[in-house]
Short mmCIF file of C-alpha atoms and ligand atoms in Angstrom, two decimals:
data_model
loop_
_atom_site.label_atom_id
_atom_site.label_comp_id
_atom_site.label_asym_id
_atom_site.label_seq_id
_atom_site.Cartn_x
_atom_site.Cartn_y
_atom_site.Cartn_z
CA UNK A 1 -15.52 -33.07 -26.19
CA UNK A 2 -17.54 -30.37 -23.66
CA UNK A 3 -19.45 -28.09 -24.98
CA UNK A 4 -20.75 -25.13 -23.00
CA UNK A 5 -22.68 -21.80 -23.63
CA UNK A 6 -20.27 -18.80 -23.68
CA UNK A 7 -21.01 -16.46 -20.84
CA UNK A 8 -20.01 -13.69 -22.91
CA UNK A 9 -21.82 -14.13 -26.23
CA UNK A 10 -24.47 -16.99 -25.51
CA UNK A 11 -23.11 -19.30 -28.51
CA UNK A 12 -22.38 -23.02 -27.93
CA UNK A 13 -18.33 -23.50 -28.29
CA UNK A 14 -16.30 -26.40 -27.73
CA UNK A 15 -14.42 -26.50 -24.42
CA UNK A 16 -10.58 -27.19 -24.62
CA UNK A 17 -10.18 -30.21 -22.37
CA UNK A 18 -6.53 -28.73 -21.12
CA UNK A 19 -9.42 -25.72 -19.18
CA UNK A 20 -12.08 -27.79 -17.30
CA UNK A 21 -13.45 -24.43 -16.11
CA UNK A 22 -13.37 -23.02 -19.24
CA UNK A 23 -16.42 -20.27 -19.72
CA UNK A 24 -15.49 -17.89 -22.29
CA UNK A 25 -15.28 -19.13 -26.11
CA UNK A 26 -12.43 -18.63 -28.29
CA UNK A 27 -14.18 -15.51 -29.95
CA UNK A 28 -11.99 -12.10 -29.62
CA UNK A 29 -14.05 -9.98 -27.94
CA UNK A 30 -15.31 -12.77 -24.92
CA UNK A 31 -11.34 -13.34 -24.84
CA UNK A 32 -10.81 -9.93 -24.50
CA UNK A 33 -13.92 -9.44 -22.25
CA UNK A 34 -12.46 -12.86 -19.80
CA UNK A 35 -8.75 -10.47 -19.85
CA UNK A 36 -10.69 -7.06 -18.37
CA UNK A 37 -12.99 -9.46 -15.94
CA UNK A 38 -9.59 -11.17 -14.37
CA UNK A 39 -7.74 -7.41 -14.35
CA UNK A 40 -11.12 -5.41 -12.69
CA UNK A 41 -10.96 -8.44 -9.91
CA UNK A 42 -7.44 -8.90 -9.41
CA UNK A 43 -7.15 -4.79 -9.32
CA UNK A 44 -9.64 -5.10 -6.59
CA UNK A 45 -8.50 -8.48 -4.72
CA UNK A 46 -4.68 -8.17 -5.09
CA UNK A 47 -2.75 -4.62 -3.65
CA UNK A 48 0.32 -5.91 -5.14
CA UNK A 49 -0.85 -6.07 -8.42
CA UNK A 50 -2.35 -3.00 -8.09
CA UNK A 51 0.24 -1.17 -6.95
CA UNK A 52 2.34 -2.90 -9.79
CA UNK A 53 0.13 -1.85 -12.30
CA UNK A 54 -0.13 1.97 -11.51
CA UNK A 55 4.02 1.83 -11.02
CA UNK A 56 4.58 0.28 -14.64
CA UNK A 57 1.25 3.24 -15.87
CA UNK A 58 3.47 5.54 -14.30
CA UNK A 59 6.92 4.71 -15.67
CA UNK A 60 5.12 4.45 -18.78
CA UNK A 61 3.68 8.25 -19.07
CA UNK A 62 7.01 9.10 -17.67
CA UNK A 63 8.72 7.96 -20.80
CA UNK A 64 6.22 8.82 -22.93
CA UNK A 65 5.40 12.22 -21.40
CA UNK A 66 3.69 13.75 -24.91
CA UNK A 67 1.83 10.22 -26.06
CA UNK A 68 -1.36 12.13 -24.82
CA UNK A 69 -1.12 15.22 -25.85
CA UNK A 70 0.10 14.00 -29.20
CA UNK A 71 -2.89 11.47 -29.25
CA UNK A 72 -5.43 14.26 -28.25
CA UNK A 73 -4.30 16.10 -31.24
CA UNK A 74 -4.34 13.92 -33.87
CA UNK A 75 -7.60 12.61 -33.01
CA UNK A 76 -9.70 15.51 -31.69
CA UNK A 77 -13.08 13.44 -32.25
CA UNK A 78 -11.60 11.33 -29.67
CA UNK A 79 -11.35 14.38 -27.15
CA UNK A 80 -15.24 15.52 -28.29
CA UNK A 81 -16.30 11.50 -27.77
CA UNK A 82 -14.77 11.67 -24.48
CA UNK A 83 -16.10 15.04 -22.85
CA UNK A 84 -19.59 14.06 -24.19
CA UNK A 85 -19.35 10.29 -22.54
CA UNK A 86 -18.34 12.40 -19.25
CA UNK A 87 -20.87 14.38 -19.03
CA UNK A 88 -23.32 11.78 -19.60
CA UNK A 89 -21.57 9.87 -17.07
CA UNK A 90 -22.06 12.49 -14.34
CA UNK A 91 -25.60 12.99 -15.01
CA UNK A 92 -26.29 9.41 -14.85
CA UNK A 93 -24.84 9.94 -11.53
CA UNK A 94 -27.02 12.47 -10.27
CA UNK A 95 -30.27 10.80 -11.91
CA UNK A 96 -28.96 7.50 -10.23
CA UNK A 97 -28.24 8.92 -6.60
CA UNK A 98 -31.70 10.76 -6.72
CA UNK A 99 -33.24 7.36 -7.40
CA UNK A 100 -31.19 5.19 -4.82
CA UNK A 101 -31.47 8.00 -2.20
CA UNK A 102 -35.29 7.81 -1.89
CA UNK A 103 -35.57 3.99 -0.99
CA UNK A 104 -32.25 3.86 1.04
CA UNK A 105 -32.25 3.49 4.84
CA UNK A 106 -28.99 4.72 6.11
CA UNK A 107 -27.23 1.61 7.76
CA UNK A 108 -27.69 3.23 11.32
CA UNK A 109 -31.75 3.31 10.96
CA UNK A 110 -31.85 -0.24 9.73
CA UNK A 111 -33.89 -1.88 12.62
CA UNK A 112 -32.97 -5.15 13.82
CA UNK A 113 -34.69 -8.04 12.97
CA UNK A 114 -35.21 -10.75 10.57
CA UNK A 115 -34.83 -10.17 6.66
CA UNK A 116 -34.93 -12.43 3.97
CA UNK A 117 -32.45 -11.64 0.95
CA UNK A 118 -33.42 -12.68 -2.01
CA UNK A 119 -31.08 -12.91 -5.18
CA UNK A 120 -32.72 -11.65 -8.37
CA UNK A 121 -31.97 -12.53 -11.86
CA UNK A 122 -31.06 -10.24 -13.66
CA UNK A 123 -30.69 -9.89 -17.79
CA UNK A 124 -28.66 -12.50 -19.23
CA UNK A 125 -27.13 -9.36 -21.29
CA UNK A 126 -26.79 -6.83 -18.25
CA UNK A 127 -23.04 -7.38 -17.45
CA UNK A 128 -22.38 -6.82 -13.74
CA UNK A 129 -20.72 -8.15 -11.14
CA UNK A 130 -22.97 -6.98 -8.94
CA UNK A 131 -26.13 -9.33 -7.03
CA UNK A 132 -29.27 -7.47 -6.78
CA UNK A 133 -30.89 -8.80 -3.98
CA UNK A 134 -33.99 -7.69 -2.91
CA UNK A 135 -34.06 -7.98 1.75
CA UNK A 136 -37.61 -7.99 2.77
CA UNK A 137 -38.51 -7.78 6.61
CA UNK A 138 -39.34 -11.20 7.77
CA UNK A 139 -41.99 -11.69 10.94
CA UNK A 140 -40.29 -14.04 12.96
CA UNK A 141 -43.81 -15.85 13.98
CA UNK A 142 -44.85 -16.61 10.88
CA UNK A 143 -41.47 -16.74 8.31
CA UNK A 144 -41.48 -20.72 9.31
CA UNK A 145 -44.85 -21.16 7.63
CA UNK A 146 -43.69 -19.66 4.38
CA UNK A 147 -41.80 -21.06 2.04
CA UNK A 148 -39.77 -24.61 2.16
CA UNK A 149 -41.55 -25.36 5.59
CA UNK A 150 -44.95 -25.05 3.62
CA UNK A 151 -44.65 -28.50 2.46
CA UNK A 152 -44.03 -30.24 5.23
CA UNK A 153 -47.51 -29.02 7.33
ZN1 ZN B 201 -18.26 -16.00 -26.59
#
């Protein structure tokens, strides 16, 4: 008997010796959180499946041409919800491109050199993907004297 620490919730579980790698617990939302991770990589990693996946979406609205409509309808909250989320969404957008677009150095004025790139944590709780890394310009005289080489002078 394993256990682990969910990386969904945090909680201790029990690992199921049949999954060696096992790193979600048995908990419906991780499970359901572990199904959307695999889906959001494979959608990215495998064309196939992507293109397999917009075909069935497809053949799906096709048969089902007034689900949405019917759906908006009975559930106009859901519409309201929706449109308010969106617009959110964009001005996130705009706040975040403001903020990226006053440290970024377009690719083309990076200046060659040295850089260190450094991974940083980030929330236990903040669900990305995504490494932040922080690249710091590194003087090549004196980058050997920093760090890991510091102990051995
Ligand atoms: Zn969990």
């Amino acid at each position: 008997m394993v256990t682990k620490i969910c990386v969904c919730c945090c909680e201790p579980f029990v690992a199921r010796p049949q999954v060696p790698k096992q790193a979600f617990c048995a908990n419906p939302a991780c499970q359901r959180e572990r199904r959307q991770q695999w889906q959001r990589k494979k959608m990215l990693d495998d064309p196939f499946y992507r293109e397999n996946q917009q075909d069935a979406q497809r053949a799906w609205r096709t048969r089902n041409p007034d689900y949405s409509r019917d759906y908006r309808a009975a559930n106009p909250e859901y519409t309201q919800k929706n449109r308010k989320q969106q617009r959110s969404r964009s001005q996130d957008g705009q706040a975040l491109e403001k903020q990226t677009s006053d440290v970024s150095i377009p690719p083309n004025e990076i200046p060659p050199g040295i850089y260190r790139i450094r991974h940083i944590q980030v929330d236990a709780n903040c669900k990305t993907d995504a490494w932040i890394v922080e690249i710091t310009p590194v003087n090549a005289d004196s980058f050997c004297k920093t760090d890991a080489c510091k102990d051995r002078t």
